[in-house]
CSV table of C-alpha atoms in Angstrom, one decimal:
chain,number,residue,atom,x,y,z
A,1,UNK,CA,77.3,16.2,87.8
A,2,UNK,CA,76.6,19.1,85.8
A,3,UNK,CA,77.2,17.8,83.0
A,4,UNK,CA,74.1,14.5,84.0
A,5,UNK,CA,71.9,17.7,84.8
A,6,UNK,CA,72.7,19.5,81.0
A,7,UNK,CA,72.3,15.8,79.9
A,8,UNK,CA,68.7,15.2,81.5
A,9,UNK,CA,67.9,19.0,80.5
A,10,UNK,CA,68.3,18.4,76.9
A,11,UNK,CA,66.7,14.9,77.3
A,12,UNK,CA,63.3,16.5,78.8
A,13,UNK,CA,63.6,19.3,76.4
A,14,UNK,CA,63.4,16.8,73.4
A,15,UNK,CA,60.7,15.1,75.1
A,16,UNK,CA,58.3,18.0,75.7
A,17,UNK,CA,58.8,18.5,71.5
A,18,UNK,CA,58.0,15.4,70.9
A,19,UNK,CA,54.7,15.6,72.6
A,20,UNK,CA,53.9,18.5,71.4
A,21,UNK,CA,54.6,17.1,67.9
A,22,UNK,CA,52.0,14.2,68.9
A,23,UNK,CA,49.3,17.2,70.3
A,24,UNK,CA,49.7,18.4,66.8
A,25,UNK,CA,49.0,15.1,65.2
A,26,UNK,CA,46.2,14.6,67.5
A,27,UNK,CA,44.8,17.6,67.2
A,28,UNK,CA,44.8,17.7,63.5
A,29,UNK,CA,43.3,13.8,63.2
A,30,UNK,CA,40.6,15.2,65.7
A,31,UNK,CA,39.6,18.2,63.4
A,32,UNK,CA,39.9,15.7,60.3
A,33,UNK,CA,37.8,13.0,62.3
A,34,UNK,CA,35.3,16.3,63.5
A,35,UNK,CA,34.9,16.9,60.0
A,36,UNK,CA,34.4,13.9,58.7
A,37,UNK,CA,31.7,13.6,61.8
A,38,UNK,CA,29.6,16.8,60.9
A,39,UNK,CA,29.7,15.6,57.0
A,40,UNK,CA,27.8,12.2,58.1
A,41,UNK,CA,25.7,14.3,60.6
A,42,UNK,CA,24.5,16.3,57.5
A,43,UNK,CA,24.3,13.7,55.1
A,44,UNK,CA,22.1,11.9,58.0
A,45,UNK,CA,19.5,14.9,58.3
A,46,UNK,CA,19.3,15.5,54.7
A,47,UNK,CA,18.8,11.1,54.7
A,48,UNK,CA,16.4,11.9,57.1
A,49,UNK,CA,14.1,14.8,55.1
A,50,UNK,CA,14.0,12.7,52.2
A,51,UNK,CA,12.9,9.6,54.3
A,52,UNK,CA,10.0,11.7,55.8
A,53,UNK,CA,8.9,12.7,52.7
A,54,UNK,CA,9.3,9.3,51.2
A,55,UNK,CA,7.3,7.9,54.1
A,56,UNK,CA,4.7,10.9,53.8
A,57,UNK,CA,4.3,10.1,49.5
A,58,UNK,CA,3.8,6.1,50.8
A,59,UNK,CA,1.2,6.9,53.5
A,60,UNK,CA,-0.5,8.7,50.6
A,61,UNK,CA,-0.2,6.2,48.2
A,62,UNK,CA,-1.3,3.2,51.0
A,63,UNK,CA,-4.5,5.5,51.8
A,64,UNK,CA,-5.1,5.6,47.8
A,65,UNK,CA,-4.5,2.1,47.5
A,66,UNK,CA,-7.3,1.3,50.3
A,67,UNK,CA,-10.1,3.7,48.9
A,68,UNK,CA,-9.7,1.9,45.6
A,69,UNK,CA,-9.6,-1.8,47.6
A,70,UNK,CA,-12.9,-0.6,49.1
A,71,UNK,CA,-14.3,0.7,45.6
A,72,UNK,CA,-13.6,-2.9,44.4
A,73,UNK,CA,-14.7,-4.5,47.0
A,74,UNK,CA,-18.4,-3.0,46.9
A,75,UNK,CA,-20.9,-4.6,45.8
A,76,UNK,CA,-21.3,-3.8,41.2
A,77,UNK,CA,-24.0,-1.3,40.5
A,78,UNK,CA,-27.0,-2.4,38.5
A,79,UNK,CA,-27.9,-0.2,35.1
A,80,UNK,CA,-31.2,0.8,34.5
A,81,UNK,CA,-33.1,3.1,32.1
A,82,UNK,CA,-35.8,5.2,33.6
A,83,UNK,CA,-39.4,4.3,31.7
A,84,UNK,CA,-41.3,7.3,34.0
A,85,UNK,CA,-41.2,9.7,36.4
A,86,UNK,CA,-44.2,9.4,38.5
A,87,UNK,CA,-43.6,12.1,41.1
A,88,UNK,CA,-41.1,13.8,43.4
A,89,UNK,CA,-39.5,11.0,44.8
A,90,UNK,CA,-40.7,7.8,42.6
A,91,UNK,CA,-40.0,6.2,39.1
A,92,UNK,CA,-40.3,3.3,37.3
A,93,UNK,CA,-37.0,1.5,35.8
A,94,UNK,CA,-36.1,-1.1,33.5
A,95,UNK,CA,-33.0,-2.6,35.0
A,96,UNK,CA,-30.1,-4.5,32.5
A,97,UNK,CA,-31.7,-7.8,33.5
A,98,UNK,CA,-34.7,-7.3,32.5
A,99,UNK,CA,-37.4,-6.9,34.9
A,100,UNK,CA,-39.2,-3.1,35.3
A,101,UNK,CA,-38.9,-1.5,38.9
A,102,UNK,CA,-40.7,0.7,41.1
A,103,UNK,CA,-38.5,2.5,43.1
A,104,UNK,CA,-37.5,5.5,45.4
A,105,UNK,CA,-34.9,8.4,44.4
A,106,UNK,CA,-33.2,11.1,46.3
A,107,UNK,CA,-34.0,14.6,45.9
A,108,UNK,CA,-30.8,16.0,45.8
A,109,UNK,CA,-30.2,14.7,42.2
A,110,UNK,CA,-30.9,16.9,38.9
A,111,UNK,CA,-34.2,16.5,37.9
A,112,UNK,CA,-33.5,18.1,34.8
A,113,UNK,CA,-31.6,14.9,34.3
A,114,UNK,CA,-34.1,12.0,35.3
A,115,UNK,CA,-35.8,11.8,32.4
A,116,UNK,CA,-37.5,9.0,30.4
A,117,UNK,CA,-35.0,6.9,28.2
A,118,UNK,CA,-32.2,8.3,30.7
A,119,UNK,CA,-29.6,5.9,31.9
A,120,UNK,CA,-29.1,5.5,35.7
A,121,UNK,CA,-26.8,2.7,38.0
A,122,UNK,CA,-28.9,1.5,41.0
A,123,UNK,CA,-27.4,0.0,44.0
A,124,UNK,CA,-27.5,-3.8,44.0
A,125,UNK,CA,-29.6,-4.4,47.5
A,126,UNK,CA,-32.3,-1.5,47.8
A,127,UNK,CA,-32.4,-0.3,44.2
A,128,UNK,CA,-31.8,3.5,44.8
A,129,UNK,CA,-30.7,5.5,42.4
A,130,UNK,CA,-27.2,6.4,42.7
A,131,UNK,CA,-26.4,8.5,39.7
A,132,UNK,CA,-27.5,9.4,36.4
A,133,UNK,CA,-25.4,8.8,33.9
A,134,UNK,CA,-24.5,10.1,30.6
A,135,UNK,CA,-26.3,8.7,27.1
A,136,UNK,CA,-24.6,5.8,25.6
A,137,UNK,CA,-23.1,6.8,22.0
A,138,UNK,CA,-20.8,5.4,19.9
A,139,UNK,CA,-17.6,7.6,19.4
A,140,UNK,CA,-18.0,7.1,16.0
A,141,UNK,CA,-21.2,8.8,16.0
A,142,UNK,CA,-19.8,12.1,18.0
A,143,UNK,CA,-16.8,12.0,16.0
A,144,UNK,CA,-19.3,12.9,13.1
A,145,UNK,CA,-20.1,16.3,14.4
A,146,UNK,CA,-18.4,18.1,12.1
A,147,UNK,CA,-18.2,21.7,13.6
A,148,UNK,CA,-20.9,24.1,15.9
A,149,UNK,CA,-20.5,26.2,12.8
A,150,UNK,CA,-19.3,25.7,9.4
A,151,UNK,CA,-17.6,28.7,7.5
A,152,UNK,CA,-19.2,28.3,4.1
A,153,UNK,CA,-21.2,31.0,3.2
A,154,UNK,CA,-24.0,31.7,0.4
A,155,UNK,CA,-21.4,34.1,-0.9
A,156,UNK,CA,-18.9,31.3,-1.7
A,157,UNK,CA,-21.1,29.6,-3.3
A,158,UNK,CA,-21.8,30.7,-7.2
A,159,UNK,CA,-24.1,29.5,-10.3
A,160,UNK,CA,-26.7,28.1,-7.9
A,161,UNK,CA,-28.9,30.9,-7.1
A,162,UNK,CA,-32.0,29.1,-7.8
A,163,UNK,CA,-31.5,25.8,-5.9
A,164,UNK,CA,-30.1,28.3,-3.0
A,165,UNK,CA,-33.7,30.1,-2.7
A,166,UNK,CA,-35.1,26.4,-2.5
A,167,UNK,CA,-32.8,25.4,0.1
A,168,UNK,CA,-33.5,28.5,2.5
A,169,UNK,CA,-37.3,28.0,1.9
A,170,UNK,CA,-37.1,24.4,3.2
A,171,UNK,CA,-34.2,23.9,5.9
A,172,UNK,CA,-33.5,28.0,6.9
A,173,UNK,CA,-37.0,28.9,7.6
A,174,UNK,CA,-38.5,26.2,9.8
A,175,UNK,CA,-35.3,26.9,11.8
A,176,UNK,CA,-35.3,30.3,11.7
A,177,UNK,CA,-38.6,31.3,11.4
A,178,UNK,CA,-40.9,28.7,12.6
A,179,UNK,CA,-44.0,30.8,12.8
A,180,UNK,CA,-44.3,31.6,9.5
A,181,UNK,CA,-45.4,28.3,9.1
A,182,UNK,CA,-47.6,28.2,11.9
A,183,UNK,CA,-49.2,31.1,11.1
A,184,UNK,CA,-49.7,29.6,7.7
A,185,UNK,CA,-51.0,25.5,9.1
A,186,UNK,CA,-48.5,23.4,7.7
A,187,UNK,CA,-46.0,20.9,9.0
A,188,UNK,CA,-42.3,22.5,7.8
A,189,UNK,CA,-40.8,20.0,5.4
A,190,UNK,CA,-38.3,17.6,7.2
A,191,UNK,CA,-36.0,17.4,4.7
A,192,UNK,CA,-34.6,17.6,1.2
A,193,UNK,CA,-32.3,15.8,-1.3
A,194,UNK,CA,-29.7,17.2,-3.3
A,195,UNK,CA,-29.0,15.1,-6.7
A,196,UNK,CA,-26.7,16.3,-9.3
A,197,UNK,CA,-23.3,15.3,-10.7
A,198,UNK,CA,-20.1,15.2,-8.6
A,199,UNK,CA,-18.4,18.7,-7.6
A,200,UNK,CA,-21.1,20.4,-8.1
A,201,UNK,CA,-21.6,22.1,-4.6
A,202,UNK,CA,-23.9,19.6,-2.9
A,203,UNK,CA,-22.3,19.6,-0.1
A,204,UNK,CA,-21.4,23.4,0.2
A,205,UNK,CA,-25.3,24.2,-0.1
A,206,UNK,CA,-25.6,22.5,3.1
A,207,UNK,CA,-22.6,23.5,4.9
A,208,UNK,CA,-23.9,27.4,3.9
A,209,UNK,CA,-27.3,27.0,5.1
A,210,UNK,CA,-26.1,25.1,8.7
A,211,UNK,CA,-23.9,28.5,9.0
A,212,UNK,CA,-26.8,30.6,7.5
A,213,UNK,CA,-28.9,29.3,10.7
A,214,UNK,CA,-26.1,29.0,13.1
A,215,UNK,CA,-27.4,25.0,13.4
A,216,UNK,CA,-25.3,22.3,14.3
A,217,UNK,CA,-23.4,20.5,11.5
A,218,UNK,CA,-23.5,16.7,11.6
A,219,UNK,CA,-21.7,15.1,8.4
A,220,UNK,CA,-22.0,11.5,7.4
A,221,UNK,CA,-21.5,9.7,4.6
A,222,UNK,CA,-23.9,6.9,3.6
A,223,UNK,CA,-21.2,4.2,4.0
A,224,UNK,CA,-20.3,4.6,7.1
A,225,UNK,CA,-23.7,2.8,8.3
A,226,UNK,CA,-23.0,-0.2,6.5
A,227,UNK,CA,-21.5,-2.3,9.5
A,228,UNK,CA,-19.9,-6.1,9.8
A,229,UNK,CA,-22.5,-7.5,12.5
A,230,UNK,CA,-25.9,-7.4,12.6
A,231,UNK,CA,-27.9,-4.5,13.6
A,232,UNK,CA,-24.3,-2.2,14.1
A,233,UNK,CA,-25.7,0.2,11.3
A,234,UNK,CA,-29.7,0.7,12.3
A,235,UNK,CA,-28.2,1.3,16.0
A,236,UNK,CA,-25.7,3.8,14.3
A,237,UNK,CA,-28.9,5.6,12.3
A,238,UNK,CA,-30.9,6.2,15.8
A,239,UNK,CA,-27.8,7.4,17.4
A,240,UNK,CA,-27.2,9.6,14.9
A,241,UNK,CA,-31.0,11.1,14.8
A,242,UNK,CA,-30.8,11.3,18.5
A,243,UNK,CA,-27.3,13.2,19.0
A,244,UNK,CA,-29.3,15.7,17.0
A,245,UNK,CA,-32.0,16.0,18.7
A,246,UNK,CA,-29.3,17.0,21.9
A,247,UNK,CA,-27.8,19.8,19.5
A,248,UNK,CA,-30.9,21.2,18.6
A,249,UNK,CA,-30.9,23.2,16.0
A,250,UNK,CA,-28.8,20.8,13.8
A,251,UNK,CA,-28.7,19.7,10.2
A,252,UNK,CA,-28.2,16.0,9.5
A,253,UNK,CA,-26.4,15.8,5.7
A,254,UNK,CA,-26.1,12.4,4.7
A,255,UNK,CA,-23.8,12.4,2.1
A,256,UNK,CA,-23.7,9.5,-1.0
A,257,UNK,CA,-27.2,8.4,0.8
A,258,UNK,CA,-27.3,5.6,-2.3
A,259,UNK,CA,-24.4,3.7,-0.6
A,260,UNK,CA,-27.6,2.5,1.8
A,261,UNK,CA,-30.9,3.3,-0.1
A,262,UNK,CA,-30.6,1.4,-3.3
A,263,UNK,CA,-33.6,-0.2,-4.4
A,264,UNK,CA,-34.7,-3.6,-2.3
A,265,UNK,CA,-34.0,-6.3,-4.6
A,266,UNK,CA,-34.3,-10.2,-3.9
A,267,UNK,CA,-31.0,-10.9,-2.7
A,268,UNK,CA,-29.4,-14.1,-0.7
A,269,UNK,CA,-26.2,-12.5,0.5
A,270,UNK,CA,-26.2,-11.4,4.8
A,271,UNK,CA,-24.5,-8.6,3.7
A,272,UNK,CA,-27.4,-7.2,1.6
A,273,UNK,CA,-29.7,-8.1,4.1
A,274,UNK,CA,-27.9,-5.7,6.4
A,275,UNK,CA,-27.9,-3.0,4.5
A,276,UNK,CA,-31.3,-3.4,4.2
A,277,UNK,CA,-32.5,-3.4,7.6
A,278,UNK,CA,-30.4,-0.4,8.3
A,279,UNK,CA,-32.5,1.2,4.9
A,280,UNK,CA,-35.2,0.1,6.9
A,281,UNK,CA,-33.9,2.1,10.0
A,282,UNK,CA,-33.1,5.3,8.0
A,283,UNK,CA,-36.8,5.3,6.8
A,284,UNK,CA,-38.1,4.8,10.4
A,285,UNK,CA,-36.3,7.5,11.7
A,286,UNK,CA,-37.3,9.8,9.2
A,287,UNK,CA,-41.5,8.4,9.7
A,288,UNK,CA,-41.0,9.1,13.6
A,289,UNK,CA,-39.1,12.0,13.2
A,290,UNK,CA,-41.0,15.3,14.4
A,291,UNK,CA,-41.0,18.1,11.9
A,292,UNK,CA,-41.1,20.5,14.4
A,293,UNK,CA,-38.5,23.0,12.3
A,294,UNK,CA,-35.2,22.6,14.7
A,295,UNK,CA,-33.8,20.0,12.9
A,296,UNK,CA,-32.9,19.6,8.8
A,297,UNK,CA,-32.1,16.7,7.3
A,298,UNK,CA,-30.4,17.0,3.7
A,299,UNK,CA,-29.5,14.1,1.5
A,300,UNK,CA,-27.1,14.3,-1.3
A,301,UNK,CA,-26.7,11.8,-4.0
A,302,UNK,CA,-25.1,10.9,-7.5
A,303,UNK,CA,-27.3,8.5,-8.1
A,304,UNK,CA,-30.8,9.4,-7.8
A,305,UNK,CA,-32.4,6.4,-10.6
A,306,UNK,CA,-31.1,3.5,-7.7
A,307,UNK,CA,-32.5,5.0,-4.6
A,308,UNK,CA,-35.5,3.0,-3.0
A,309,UNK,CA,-39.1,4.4,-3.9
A,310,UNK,CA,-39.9,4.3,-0.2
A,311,UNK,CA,-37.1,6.9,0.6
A,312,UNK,CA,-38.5,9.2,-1.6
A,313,UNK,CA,-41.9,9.7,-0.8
A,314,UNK,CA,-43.4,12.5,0.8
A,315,UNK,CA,-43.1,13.0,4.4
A,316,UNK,CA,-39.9,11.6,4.2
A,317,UNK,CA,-37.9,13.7,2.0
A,318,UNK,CA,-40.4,16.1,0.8
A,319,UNK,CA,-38.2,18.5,-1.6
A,320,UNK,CA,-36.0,16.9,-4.5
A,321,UNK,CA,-33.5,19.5,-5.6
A,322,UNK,CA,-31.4,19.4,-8.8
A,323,UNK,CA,-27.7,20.8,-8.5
A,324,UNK,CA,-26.8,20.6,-12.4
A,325,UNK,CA,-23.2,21.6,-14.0
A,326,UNK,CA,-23.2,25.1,-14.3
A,327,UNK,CA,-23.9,27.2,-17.3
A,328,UNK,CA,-21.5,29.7,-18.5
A,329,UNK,CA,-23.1,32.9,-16.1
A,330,UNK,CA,-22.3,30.2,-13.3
A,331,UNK,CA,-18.8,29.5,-14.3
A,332,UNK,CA,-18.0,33.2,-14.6
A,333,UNK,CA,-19.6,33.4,-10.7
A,334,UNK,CA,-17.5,30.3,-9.5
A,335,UNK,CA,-14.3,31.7,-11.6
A,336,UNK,CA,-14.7,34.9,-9.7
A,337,UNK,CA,-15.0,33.4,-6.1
A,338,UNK,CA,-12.0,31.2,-6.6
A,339,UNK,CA,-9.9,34.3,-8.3
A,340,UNK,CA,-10.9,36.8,-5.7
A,341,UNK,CA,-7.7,36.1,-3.4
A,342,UNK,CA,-5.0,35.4,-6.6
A,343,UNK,CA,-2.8,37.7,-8.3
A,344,UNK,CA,-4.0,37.8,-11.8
A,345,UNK,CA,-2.4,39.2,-14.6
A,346,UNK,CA,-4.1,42.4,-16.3
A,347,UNK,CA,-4.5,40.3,-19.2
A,348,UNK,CA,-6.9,37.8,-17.7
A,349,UNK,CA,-9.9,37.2,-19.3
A,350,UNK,CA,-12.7,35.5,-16.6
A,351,UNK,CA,-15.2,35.7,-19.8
A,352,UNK,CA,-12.8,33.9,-22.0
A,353,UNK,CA,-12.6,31.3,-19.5
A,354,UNK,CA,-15.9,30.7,-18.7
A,355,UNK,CA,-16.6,29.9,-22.2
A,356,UNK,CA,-13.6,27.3,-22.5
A,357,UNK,CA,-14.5,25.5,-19.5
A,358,UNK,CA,-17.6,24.9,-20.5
A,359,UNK,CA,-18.6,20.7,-19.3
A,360,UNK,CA,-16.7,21.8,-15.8
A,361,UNK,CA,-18.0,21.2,-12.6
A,362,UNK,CA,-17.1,23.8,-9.9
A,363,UNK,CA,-14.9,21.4,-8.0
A,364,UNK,CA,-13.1,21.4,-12.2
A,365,UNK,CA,-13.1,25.1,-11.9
A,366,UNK,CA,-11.7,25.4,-8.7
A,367,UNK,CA,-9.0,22.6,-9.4
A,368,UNK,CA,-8.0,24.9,-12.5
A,369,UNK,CA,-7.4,27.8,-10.5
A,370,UNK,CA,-5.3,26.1,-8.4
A,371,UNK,CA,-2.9,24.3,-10.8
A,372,UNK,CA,-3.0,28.0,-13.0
A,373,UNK,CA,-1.3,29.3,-9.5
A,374,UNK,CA,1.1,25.8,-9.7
A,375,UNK,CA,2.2,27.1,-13.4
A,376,UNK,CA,2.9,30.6,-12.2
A,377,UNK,CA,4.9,29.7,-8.8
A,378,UNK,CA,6.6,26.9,-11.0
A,379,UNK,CA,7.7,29.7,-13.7
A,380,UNK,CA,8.8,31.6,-10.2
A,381,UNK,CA,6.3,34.6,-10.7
A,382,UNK,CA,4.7,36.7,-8.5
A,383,UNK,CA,1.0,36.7,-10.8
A,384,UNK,CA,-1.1,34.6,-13.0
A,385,UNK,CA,-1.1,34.9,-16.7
A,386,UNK,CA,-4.2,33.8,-19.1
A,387,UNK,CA,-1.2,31.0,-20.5
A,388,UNK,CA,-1.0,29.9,-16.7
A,389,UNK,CA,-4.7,29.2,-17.0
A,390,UNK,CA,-4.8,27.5,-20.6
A,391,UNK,CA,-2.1,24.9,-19.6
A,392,UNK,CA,-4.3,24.7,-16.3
A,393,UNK,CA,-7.7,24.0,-18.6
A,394,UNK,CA,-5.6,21.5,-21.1
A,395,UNK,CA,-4.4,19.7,-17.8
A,396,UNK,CA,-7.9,19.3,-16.0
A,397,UNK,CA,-10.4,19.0,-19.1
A,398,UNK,CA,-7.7,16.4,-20.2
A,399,UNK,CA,-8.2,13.9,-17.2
A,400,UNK,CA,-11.7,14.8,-17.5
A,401,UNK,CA,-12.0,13.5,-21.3
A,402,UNK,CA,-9.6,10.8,-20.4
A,403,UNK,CA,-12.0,9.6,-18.0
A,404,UNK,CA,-15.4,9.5,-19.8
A,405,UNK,CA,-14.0,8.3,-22.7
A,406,UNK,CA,-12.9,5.2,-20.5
A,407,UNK,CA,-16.4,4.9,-18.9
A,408,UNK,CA,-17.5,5.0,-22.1
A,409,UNK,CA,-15.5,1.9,-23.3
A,410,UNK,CA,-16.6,0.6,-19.6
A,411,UNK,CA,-20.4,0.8,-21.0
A,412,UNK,CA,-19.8,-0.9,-24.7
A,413,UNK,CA,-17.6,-3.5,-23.4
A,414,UNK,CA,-18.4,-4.8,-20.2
């Protein structure tokens, strides 16, 4: 019997371990499956942030969507340029299709900026004015804007003292001093054209006078006008006169002008015919142009024996200025502007080379000084010696000679 009892005794005891060995499981797959619980919990509120936010960047991109649905579902805006302002609240308008318009316009818009020749978009059913908007220009026609102010000075500028006085009496005066010629009764010239050979500094005389006056400068050259369709070129010309206009003071320098005022001669071809009418444009412009002084207009050619008589008579461009190769006193002035920043050797001679360089333009001169300064870094020195400047000379005048000598054989043989 006591034996059963000890039997049953160690029978319960190995019972109660085993349960407790199945607590211990349990209670270590509940803290795993806890675990695992709190992970999804976390994982389900951070699921839950971005899902707001996602549904917050949709309800803001639905609300964009539908302000841009309604923009295209209103009714097209009609364009119109103004023809006058009659009074406070009234204009007249020539609309895009054609027919002129009398209409109302609110009071609350810029009247600095309803003014005749302005563009405006009208609404399609009672024809009030919405908004003004900006000119119409081709990009081609800001893009020519060179800079507000160029950096050429007078002082950079050397063997040209003469055509430099001429230049400030007729494009820096009426700018800067307009009543002198008031006080005096004449109309300040409206513009002047530079002639001379190439590299010779026609286009620096204009870029120092536009900085001179603190003017606007607007660059073009002549080929640029000369367009594939019909009528692209004379629209390009009054664009160009009236982007100046805006940026009052301004100089207009029309650079190569022959490439569109050669002589009018009988011709059959469209394209000629083109580059006449846009010719014809240019010499519009320049007859309706006021000379009020604020604007200078400065042409520069090569070739002044082909330009058209009826560009160069008065009252169109009123001042023909010669821009000759310089002599040897403008060589030495030229040398010593484009030597004033080199390392010269003690031995270098400007007089000497003012005297060998004699044909050179000062785009040659400039040219030499730079390839003098390839000789010296080539020889890996720190200066310039006269020899770097004699190889330089034999190098330049030698493409120079090369090339007249084949324009030359151009003449007598073709």
């Amino acid at each position: 019997m006591a034996e059963n009892n000890e039997d049953s005794s160690q029978a319960l005891l190995m019972k109660i371990e085993e349960l407790k060995d199945e607590l211990n499981l349990l209670k270590e797959e509940n803290s795993k499956t806890k675990r695992n619980l709190m992970w999804k919990v976390r994982k389900l509120e951070k699921d839950k942030v971005l899902t707001e936010n996602e549904k917050i960047r949709l309800e803001r991109e639905v609300k964009s969507l539908r302000g841009e649905v309604e923009r295209f579902r209103s009714p097209p805006l009609v364009l119109a340029t103004i023809n006058e302002v009659i009074d406070d609240s009234r204009m007249t308008v020539k609309s895009s299709t054609g027919p002129n318009f009398l209409i109302n316009y609110s009071k609350f818009l810029d009247p600095n900026l309803l003014q005749p020749g302005a563009r405006v978009a009208l609404n399609q059913q009672t024809f009030g004015v919405v908004e003004v908007l900006p000119s119409e220009k081709d990009p081609n026609v800001s893009g020519m804007e060179v800079e507000e102010k160029p950096t050429i000075s007078y002082e950079d500028i050397g063997g040209l003292d003469d055509q430099v006085v001429e230049v400030k009496e007729t494009v820096e005066l009426p700018i800067t001093k307009p009543e002198l010629f008031k006080e005096i009764g004449i109309d300040p010239p409206k513009g002047i054209l530079l002639y001379g050979p190439p590299g010779t500094g026609k286009t620096l005389l204009a870029k120092a006078v536009a900085n001179e006056t603190n003017a606007t400068f607007i660059k073009i050259v002549a080929s640029e006008f000369v367009k594939k369709y019909i009528g692209e070129g004379a629209r390009l010309v009054r664009e160009v006169f009236e982007l100046a206009k805006e940026k009052a003071p301004a100089i207009i320098f029309i650079d190569e002008i022959d490439a569109v005022a050669a002589k009018r001669l009988k011709s059959s071809t469209s394209g000629d015919r083109e580059v006449q009418r846009t010719l014809m444009q240019l010499l519009a412009e320049l007859d309706g142009f006021e000379s009020r002084g604020d604007i200078g207009i400065i042409g520069a050619t090569n070739r002044p024996d082909i330009l058209d008589p009826a560009l160069l008579r008065p009252g169109r461009f009123d001042r023909f200025i010669e821009v000759p190769e310089p002599n040897e006193e403008g060589r030495h002035e030229i040398l010593s502007i484009h030597t004033s920043k080199m390392n010269l050797d003690e031995e270098a001679d400007l007089d000497l080379l003012s005297t060998l360089t004699e044909g050179c333009s000062g785009a040659d001169l400039k040219a030499i000084c730079t390839e003098a300064g390839m000789f010296a870094i080539r020889a890996e020195r720190g200066y310039v010696t006269v020899a770097d400047f004699m190889d330089a000379i034999e190098k330049i005048m030698g493409v120079n000679r090369d090339d007249e000598l084949q324009k030359e054989a151009g003449v007598m043989f073709g």
